[in-house]
Short mmCIF file of C-alpha atoms and ligand atoms in Angstrom, two decimals:
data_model
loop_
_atom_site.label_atom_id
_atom_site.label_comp_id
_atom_site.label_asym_id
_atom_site.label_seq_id
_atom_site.Cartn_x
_atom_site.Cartn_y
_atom_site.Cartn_z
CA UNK A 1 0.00 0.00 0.00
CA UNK A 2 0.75 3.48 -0.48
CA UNK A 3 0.81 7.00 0.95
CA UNK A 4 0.16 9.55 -1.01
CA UNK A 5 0.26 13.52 -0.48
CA UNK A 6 -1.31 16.21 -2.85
CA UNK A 7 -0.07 19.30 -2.21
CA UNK A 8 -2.22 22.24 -2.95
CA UNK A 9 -4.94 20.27 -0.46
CA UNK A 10 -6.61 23.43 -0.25
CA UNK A 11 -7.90 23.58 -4.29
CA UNK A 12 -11.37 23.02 -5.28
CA UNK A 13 -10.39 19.98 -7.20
CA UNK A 14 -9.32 17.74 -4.40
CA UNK A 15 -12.20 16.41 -3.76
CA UNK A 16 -13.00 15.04 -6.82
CA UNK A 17 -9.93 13.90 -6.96
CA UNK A 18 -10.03 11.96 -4.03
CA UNK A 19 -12.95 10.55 -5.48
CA UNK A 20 -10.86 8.92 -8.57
CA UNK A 21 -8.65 8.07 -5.68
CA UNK A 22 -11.32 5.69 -3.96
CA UNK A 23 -12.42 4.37 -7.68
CA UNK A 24 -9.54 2.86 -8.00
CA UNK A 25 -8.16 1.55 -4.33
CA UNK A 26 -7.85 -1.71 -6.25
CA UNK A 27 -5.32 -0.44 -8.30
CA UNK A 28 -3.81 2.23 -5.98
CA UNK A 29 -3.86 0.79 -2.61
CA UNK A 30 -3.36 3.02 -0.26
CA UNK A 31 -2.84 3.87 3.51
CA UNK A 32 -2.41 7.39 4.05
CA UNK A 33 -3.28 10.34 1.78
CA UNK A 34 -1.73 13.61 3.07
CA UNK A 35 -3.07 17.12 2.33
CA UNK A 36 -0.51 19.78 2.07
CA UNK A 37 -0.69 23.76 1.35
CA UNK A 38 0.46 27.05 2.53
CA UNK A 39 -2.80 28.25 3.34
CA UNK A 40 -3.81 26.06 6.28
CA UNK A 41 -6.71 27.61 7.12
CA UNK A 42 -8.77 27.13 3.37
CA UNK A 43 -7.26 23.64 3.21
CA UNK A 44 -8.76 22.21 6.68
CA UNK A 45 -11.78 22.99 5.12
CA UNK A 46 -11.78 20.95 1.75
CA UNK A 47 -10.26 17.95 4.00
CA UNK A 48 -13.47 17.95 5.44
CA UNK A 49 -14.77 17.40 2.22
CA UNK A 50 -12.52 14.76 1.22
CA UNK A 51 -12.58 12.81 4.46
CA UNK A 52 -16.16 12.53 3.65
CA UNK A 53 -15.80 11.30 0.33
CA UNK A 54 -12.68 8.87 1.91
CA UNK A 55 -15.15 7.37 4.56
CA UNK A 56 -17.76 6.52 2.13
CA UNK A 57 -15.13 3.61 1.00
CA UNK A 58 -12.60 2.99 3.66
CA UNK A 59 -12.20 3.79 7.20
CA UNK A 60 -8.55 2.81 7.36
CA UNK A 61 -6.81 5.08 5.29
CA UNK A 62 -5.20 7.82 7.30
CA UNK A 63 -6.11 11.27 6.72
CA UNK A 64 -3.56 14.18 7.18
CA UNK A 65 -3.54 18.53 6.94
CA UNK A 66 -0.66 19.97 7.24
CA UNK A 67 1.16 22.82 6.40
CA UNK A 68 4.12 21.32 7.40
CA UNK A 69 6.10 19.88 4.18
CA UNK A 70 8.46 17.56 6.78
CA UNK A 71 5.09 15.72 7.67
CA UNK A 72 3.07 16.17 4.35
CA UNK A 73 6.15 14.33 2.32
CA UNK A 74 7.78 11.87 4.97
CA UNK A 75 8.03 8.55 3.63
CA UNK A 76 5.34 9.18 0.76
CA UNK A 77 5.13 7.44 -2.65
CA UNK A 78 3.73 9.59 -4.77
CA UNK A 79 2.93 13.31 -4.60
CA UNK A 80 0.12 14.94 -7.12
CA UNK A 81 0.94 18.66 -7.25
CA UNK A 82 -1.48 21.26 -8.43
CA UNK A 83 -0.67 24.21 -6.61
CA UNK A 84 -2.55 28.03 -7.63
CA UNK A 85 0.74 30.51 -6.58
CA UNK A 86 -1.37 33.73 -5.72
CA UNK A 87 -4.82 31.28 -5.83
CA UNK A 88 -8.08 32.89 -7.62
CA UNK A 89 -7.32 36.85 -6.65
CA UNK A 90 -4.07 36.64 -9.04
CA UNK A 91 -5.74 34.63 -11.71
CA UNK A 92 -8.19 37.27 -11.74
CA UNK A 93 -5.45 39.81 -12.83
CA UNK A 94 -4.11 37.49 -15.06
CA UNK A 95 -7.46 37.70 -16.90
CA UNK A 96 -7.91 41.14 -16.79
CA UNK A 97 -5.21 43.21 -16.65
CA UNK A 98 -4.54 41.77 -20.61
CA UNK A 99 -8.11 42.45 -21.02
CA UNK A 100 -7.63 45.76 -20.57
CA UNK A 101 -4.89 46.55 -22.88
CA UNK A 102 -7.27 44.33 -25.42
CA UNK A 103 -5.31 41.07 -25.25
CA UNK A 104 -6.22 37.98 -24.44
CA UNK A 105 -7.14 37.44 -20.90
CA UNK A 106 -6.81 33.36 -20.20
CA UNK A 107 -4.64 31.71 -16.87
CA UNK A 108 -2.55 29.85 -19.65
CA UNK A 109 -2.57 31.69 -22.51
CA UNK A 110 -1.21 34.92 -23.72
CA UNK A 111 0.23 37.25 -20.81
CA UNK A 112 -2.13 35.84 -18.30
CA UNK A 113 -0.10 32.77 -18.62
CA UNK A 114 3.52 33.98 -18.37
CA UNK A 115 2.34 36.27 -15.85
CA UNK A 116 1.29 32.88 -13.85
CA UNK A 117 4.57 31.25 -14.69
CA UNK A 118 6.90 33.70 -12.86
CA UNK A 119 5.07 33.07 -9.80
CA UNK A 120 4.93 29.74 -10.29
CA UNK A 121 8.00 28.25 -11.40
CA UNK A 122 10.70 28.95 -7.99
CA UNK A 123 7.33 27.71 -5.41
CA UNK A 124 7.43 24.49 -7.63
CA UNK A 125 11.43 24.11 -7.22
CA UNK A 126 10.42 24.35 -3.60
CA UNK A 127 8.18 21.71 -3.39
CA UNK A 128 10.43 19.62 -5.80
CA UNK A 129 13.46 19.64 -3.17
CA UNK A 130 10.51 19.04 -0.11
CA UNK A 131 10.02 15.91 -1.70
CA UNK A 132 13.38 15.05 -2.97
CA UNK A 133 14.42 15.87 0.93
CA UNK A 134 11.90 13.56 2.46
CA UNK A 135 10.28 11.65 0.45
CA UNK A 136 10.96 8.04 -0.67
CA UNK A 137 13.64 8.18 -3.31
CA UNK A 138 11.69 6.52 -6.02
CA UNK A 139 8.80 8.74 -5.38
CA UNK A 140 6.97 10.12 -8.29
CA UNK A 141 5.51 13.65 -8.39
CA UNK A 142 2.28 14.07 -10.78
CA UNK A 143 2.41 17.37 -11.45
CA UNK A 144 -1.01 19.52 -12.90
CA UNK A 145 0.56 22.54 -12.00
CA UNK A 146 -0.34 25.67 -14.10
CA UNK A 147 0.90 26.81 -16.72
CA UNK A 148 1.86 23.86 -17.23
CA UNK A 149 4.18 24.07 -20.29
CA UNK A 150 6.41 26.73 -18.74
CA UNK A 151 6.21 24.76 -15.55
CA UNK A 152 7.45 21.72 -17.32
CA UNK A 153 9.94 23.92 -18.97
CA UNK A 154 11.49 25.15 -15.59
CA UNK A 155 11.49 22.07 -14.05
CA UNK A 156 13.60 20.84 -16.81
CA UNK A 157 16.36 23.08 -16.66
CA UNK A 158 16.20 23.86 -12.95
CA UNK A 159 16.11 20.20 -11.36
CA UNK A 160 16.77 18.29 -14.74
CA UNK A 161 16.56 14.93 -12.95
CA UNK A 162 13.81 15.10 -10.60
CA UNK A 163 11.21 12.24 -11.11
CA UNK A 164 8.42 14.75 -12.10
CA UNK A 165 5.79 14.18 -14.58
CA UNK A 166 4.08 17.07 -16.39
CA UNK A 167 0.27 16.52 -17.03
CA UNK A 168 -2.77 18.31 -18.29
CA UNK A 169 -6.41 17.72 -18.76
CA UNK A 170 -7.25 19.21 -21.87
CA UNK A 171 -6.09 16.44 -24.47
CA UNK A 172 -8.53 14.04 -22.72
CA UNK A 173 -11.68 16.47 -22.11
CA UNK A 174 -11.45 17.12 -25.98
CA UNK A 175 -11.23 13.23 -26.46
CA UNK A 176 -13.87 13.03 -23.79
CA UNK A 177 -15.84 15.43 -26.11
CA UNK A 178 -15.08 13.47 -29.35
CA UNK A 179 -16.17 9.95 -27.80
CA UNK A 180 -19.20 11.84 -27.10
CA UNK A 181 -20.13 13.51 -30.71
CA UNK A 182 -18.69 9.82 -32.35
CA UNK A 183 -20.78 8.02 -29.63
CA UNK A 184 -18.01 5.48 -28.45
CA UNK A 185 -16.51 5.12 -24.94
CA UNK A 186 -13.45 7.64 -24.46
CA UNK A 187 -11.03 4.56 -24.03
CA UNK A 188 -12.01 3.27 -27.51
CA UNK A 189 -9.83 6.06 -28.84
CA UNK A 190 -6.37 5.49 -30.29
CA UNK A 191 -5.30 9.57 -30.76
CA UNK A 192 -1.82 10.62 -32.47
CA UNK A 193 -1.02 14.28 -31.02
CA UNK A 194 1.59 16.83 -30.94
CA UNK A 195 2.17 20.23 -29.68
CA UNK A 196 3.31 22.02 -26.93
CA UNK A 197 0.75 21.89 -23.84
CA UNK A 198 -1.88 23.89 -24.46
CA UNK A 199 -0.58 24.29 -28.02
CA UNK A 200 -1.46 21.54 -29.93
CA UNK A 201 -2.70 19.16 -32.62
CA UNK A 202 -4.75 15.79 -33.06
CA UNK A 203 -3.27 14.45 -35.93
CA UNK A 204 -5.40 11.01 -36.04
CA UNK A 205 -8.09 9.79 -33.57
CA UNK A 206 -9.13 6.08 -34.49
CA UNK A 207 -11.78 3.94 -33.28
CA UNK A 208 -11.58 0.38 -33.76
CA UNK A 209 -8.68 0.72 -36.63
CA UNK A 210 -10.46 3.54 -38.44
CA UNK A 211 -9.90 7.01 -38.97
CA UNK A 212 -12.95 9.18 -38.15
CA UNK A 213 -10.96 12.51 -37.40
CA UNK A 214 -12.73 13.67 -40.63
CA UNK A 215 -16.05 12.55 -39.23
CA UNK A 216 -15.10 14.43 -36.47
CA UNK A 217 -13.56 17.55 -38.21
CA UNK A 218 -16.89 18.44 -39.80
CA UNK A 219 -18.90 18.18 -36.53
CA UNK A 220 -16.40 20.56 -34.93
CA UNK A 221 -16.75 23.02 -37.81
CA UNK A 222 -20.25 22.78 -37.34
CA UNK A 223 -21.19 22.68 -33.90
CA UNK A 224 -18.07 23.10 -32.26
CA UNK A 225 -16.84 20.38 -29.74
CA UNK A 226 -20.12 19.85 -28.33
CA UNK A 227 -22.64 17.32 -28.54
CA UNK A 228 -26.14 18.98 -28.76
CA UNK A 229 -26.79 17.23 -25.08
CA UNK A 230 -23.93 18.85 -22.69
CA UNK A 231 -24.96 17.04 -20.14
CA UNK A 232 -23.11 13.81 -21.79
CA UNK A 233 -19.96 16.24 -21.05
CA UNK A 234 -18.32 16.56 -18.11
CA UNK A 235 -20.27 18.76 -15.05
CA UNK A 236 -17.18 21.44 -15.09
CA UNK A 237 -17.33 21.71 -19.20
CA UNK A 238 -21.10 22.60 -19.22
CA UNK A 239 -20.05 26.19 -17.29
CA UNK A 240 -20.93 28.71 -20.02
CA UNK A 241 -17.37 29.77 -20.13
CA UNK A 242 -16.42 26.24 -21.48
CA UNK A 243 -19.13 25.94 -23.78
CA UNK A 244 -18.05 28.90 -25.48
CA UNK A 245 -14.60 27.58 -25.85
CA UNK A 246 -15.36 24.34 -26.97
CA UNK A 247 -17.44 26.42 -29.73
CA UNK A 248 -15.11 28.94 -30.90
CA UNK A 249 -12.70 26.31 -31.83
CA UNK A 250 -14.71 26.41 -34.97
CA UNK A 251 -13.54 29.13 -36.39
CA UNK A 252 -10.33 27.66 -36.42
CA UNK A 253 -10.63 24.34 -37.77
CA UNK A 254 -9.89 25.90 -41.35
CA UNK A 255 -6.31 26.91 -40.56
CA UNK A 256 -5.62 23.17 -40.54
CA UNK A 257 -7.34 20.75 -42.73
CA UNK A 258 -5.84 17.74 -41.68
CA UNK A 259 -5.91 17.39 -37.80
CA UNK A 260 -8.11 18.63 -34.87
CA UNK A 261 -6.71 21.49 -32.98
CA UNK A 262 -6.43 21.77 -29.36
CA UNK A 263 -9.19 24.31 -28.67
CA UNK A 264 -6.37 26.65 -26.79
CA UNK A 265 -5.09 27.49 -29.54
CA UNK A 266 -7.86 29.55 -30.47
CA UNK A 267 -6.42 32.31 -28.08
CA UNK A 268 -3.11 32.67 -30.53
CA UNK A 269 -5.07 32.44 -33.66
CA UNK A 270 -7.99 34.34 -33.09
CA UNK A 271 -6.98 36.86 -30.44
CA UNK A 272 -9.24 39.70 -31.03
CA UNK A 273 -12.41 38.07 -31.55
CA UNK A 274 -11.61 36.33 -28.57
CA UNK A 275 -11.57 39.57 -27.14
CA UNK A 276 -14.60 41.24 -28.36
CA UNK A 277 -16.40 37.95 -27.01
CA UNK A 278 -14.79 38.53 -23.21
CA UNK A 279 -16.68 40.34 -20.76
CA UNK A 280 -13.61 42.06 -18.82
CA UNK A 281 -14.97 42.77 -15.79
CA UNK A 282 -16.22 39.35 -15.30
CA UNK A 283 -13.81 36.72 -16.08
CA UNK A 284 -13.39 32.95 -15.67
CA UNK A 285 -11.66 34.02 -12.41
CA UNK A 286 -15.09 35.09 -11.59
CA UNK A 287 -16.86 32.73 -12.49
CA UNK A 288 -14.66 29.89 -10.56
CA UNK A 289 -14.81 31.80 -7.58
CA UNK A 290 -18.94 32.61 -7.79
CA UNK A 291 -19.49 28.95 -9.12
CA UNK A 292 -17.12 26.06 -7.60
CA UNK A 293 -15.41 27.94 -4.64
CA UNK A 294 -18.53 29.29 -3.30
CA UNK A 295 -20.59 25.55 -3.44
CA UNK A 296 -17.60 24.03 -2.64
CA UNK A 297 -17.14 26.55 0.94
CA UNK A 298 -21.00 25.61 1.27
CA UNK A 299 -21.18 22.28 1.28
CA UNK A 300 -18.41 21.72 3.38
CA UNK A 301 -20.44 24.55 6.36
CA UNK A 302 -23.44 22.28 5.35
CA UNK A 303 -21.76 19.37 6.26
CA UNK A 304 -20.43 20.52 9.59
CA UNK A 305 -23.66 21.65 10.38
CA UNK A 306 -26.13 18.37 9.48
CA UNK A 307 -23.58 15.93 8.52
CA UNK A 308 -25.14 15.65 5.28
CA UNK A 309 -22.51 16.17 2.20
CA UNK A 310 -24.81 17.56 -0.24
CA UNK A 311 -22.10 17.47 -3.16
CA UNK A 312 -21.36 13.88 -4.74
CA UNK A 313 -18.04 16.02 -6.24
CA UNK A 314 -18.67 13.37 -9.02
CA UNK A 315 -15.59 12.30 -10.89
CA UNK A 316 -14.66 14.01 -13.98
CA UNK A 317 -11.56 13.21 -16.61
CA UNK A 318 -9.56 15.43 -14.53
CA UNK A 319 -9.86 13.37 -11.57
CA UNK A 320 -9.76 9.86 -13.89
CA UNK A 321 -6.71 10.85 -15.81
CA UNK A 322 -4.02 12.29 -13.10
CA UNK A 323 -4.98 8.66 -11.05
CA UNK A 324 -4.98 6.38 -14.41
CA UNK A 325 -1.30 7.87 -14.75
CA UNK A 326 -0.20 7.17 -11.64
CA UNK A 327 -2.02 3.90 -11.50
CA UNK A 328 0.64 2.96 -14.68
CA UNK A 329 3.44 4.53 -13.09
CA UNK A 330 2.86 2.34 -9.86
CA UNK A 331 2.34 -0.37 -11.58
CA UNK A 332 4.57 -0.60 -14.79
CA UNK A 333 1.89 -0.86 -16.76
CA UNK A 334 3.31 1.35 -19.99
CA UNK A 335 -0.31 2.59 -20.64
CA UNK A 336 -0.74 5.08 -23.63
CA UNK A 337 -1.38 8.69 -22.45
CA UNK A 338 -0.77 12.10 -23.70
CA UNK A 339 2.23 13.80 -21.11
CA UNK A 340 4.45 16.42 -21.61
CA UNK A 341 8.31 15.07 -22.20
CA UNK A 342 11.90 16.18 -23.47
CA UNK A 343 11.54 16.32 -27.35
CA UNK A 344 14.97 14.80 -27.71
CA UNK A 345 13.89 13.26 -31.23
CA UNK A 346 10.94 12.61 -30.70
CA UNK A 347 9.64 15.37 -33.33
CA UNK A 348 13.45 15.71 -35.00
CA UNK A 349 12.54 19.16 -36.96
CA UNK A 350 12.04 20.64 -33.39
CA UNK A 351 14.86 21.58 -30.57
CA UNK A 352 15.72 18.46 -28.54
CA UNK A 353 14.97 20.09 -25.20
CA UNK A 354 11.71 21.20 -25.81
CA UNK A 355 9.18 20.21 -23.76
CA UNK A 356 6.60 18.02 -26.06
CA UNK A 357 3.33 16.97 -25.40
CA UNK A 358 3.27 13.40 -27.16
CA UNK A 359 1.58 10.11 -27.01
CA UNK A 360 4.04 8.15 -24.16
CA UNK A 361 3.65 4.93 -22.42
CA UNK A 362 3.94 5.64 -18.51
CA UNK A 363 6.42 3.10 -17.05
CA UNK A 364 7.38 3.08 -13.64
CA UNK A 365 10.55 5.30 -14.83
CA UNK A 366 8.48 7.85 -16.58
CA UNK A 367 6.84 8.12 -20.32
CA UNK A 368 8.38 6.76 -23.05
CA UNK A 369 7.23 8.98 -26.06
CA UNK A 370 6.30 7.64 -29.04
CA UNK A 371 7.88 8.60 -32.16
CA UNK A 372 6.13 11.07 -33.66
CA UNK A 373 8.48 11.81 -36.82
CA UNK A 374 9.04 15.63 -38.47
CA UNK A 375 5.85 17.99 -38.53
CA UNK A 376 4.90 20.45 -40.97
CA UNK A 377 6.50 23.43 -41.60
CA UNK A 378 3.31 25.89 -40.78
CA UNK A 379 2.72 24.25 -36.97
CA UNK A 380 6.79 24.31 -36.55
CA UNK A 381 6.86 27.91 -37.32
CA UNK A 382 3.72 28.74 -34.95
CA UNK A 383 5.56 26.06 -32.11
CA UNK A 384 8.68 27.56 -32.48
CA UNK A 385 7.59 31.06 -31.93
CA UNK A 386 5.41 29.86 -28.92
CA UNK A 387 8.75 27.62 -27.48
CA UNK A 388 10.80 30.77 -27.55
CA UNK A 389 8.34 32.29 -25.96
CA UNK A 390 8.28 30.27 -22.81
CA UNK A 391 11.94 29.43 -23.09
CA UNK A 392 12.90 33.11 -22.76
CA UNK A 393 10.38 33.62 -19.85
CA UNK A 394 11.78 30.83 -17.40
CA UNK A 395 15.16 32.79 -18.58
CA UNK A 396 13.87 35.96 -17.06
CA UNK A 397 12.93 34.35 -13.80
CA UNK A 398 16.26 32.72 -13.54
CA UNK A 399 18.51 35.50 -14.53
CA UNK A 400 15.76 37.89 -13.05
CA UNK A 401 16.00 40.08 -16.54
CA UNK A 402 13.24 42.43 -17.33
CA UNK A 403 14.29 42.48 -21.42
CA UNK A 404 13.79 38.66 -21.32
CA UNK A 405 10.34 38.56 -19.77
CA UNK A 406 9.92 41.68 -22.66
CA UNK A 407 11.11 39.48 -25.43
CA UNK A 408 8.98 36.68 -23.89
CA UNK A 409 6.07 38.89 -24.37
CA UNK A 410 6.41 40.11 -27.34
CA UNK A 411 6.75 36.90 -28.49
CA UNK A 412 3.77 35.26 -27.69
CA UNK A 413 1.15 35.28 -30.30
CA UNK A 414 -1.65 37.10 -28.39
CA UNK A 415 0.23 40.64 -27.87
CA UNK A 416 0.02 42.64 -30.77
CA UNK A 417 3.47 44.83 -31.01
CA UNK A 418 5.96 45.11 -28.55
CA UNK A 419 4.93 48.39 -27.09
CA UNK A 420 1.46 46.99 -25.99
CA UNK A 421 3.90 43.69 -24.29
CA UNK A 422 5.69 46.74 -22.27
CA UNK A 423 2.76 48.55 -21.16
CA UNK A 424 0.99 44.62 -20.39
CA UNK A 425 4.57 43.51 -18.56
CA UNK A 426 4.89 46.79 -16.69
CA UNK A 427 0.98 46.08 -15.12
CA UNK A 428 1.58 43.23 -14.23
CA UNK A 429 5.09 43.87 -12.34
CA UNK A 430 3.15 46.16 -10.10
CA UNK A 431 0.71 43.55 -9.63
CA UNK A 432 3.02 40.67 -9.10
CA UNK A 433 5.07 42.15 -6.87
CA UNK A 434 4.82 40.01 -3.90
CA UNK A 435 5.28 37.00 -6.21
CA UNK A 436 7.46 37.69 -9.24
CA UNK A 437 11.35 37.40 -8.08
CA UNK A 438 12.62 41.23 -9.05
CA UNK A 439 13.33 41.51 -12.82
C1 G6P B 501 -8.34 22.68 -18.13
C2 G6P B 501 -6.90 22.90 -18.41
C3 G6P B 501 -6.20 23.38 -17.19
C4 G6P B 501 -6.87 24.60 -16.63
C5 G6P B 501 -8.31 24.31 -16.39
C6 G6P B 501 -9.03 25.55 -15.95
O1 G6P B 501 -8.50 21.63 -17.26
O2 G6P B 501 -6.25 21.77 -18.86
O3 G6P B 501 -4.88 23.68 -17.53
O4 G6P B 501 -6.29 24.97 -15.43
O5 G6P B 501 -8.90 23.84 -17.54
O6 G6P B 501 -10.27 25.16 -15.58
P1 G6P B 501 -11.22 26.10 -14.73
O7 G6P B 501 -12.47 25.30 -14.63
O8 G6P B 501 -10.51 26.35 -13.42
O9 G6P B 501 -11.36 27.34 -15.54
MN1 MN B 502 -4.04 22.17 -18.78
#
């Protein structure tokens, strides 16, 4: 049996996750589960949550909150990291301070997301040397950890060896959307892929030995990545904010005839319709914290008060994929999944230390990509341009130069000229400034 610690116990997906957690105790054995954050305070209450949903299987495993990282890593076997540096009041800024220059204002995407990166990436070195430091030496870190490209990126060239693997959500919502327009279970999918996270392409997605990404290319154009019933869509998807996005993909789906694109990209190729369609004084930011914080802070004072927890916090693919990972990496299984990994040849006509988002099987090592073979020349360009991009940012933090994070800005596909990435950078300096190491 295992113990296992997520740090970042204090974010509104834990409990869900714990959920996939007690799905699969076959699989995953395990003794102990330890919550760890910085903010003690907001994570006692989502344990109470998750203890909940823990009981409802098993009253052996252990249960631990701490703010401690001694006790939260002692000893453990795996760690699943998804940690919000600066939580929903920063992403807020992220979103809007863009907005109001007229750039795109997304967590990931555009300034929003390199904003998030330099707070992100030293607070993740942190917790990588916590672990390293306690932790048993073959332990695995999961990591969900936004943004997650330029977080993979720094943990690269920071701690090049640490036993970390980069994941992200997105490539298997947008399956889970597919199996639901082609009407097949998601695991009867065979997808190709590549990209950067956030920042990529299906390039085949096969059912039963056929082909149907054209099937599935003209429903996209069509009707975006929806089915006409959301409710055969994940509970988080149906938010308004997601429906749009899985429906302005469309627009996009001309720009490449041949594959699927990741609906993120529609930030970089569409920025100023993207724009006009953004309400910037209510963000997703907003809508998080109105939405899922609020119910989630509810049902948890609910529960304290009746004992009744009124919220199943059903599982989504979120939950399913970070535990179907581990679940291969405990177990050597060398499933197929979609991780982020060192290019190193694995797409030869891009640099070898990229950071790749590939088909890999997950061994108990870490992912073995698949060969993916050259790409073509248009989605090298627009990768290439987005890879600098992050490359020169991580740069910035580390050497803590101010023309670097420039150059990172005006790089990225979303900022129109490089005197609107000043003005944008400057903002968001001021309002960084108990995060961002000095630049
Ligand atoms: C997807 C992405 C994540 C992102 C999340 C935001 O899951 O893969 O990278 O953090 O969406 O979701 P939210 O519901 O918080 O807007
Ligand atoms: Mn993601």
């Amino acid at each position: 049996t295992y113990k296992l610690a997520i740090a970042g116990g204090g974010s509104t997906y834990t409990p869900g996750i714990v959920r996939s957690l007690m799905d699969r105790l076959e699989d995953l054995p395990l003794e102990e589960i330890r919550f760890y954050d910085i903010d003690g305070e907001r994570q006692s209450k989502v344990v109470v949550a998750a203890t909940a949903v823990i009981r409802e299987y098993s009253d052996s495993i252990k249960v631990l909150d701490t703010t401690d990282p001694e006790t939260a890593f002692t000893d453990v076997d795996f760690v699943f990291a998804q940690m919000r540096v600066g939580k929903y009041a920063m992403r807020e800024l992220d979103e809007k301070i863009p907005l109001s220059h007229d750039v795109v204002g997304q967590e990931t995407c555009g300034p929003g997301g390199l904003a998030y990166g330099l707070r992100t990436i030293f607070p993740m070195v942190e917790l990588i040397d916590f672990v390293e430091q306690y932790a048993k030496k073959d332990c695995w870190i999961v990591n969900y950890s936004n943004p997650a490209s330029i977080v993979a990126e720094g943990v690269r060239k920071l701690r090049p060896d640490a036993r970390v693997l980069n994941i992200c959500d997105m490539p298997v919502a947008t399956m889970r959307n597919m199996s639901a327009i082609l009407g097949v279970e998601r695991d009867e999918l065979k997808v190709d892929y590549f990209g950067l996270n956030h920042f990529g392409w299906f390039t085949r997605v096969e059912v039963d030995g056929v082909d149907r990404l054209p099937e599935l290319r003209k429903h996209v154009s069509e009707h975006g990545l929806l089915t006409e019933d959301v409710s055969k869509i994940d509970y988080r998807h149906a938010d308004a904010s997601w429906i749009k996005t899985f429906k302005n993909i469309k627009p996009i789906m001309d720009f490449f005839p041949d594959y699927l694109p990741n609906p993120y990209l529609q930030y970089y190729l569409l920025p100023e319709y993207i724009v006009e369609n953004s309400n910037k004084e209510y963000t997703r930011a907003n809508e998080v914290m109105d939405g899922r914080e609020k119910s989630l802070f509810e049902t948890v004072r609910k529960y304290e008060e009746t004992g009744v927890l009124e919220d199943a916090f059903h599982v989504g693919v979120h939950g399913i994929f970070i535990v179907d990972v581990t679940v291969s990496l405990a177990q050597n299984l060398g499933e197929r999944h979609l991780v982020m990994v060192e290019n190193n040849g694995t797409i030869p006509n891009l640099p070898a230390d990229a950071m790749i988002e590939v088909p890999a099987s997950i061994t108990s090592d870490g992912p073995v990509p698949e060969y993916v073979g050259e790409i073509p020349y248009f989605h090298k360009a627009m990768i290439d341009q987005q890879l600098a991009s992050e490359k020169l940012l991580v740069e910035a933090i580390t050497e803590g130069s101010y023309e670097k994070a420039l150059q990172a800005f005006t790089l990225n596909k979303t900022i129109p000229s490089a005197i609107v990435a000043k003005k944008i950078l400057d903002d968001l300096i001021e309002a960084n400034q108990a995060y961002w190491p000095t630049l």
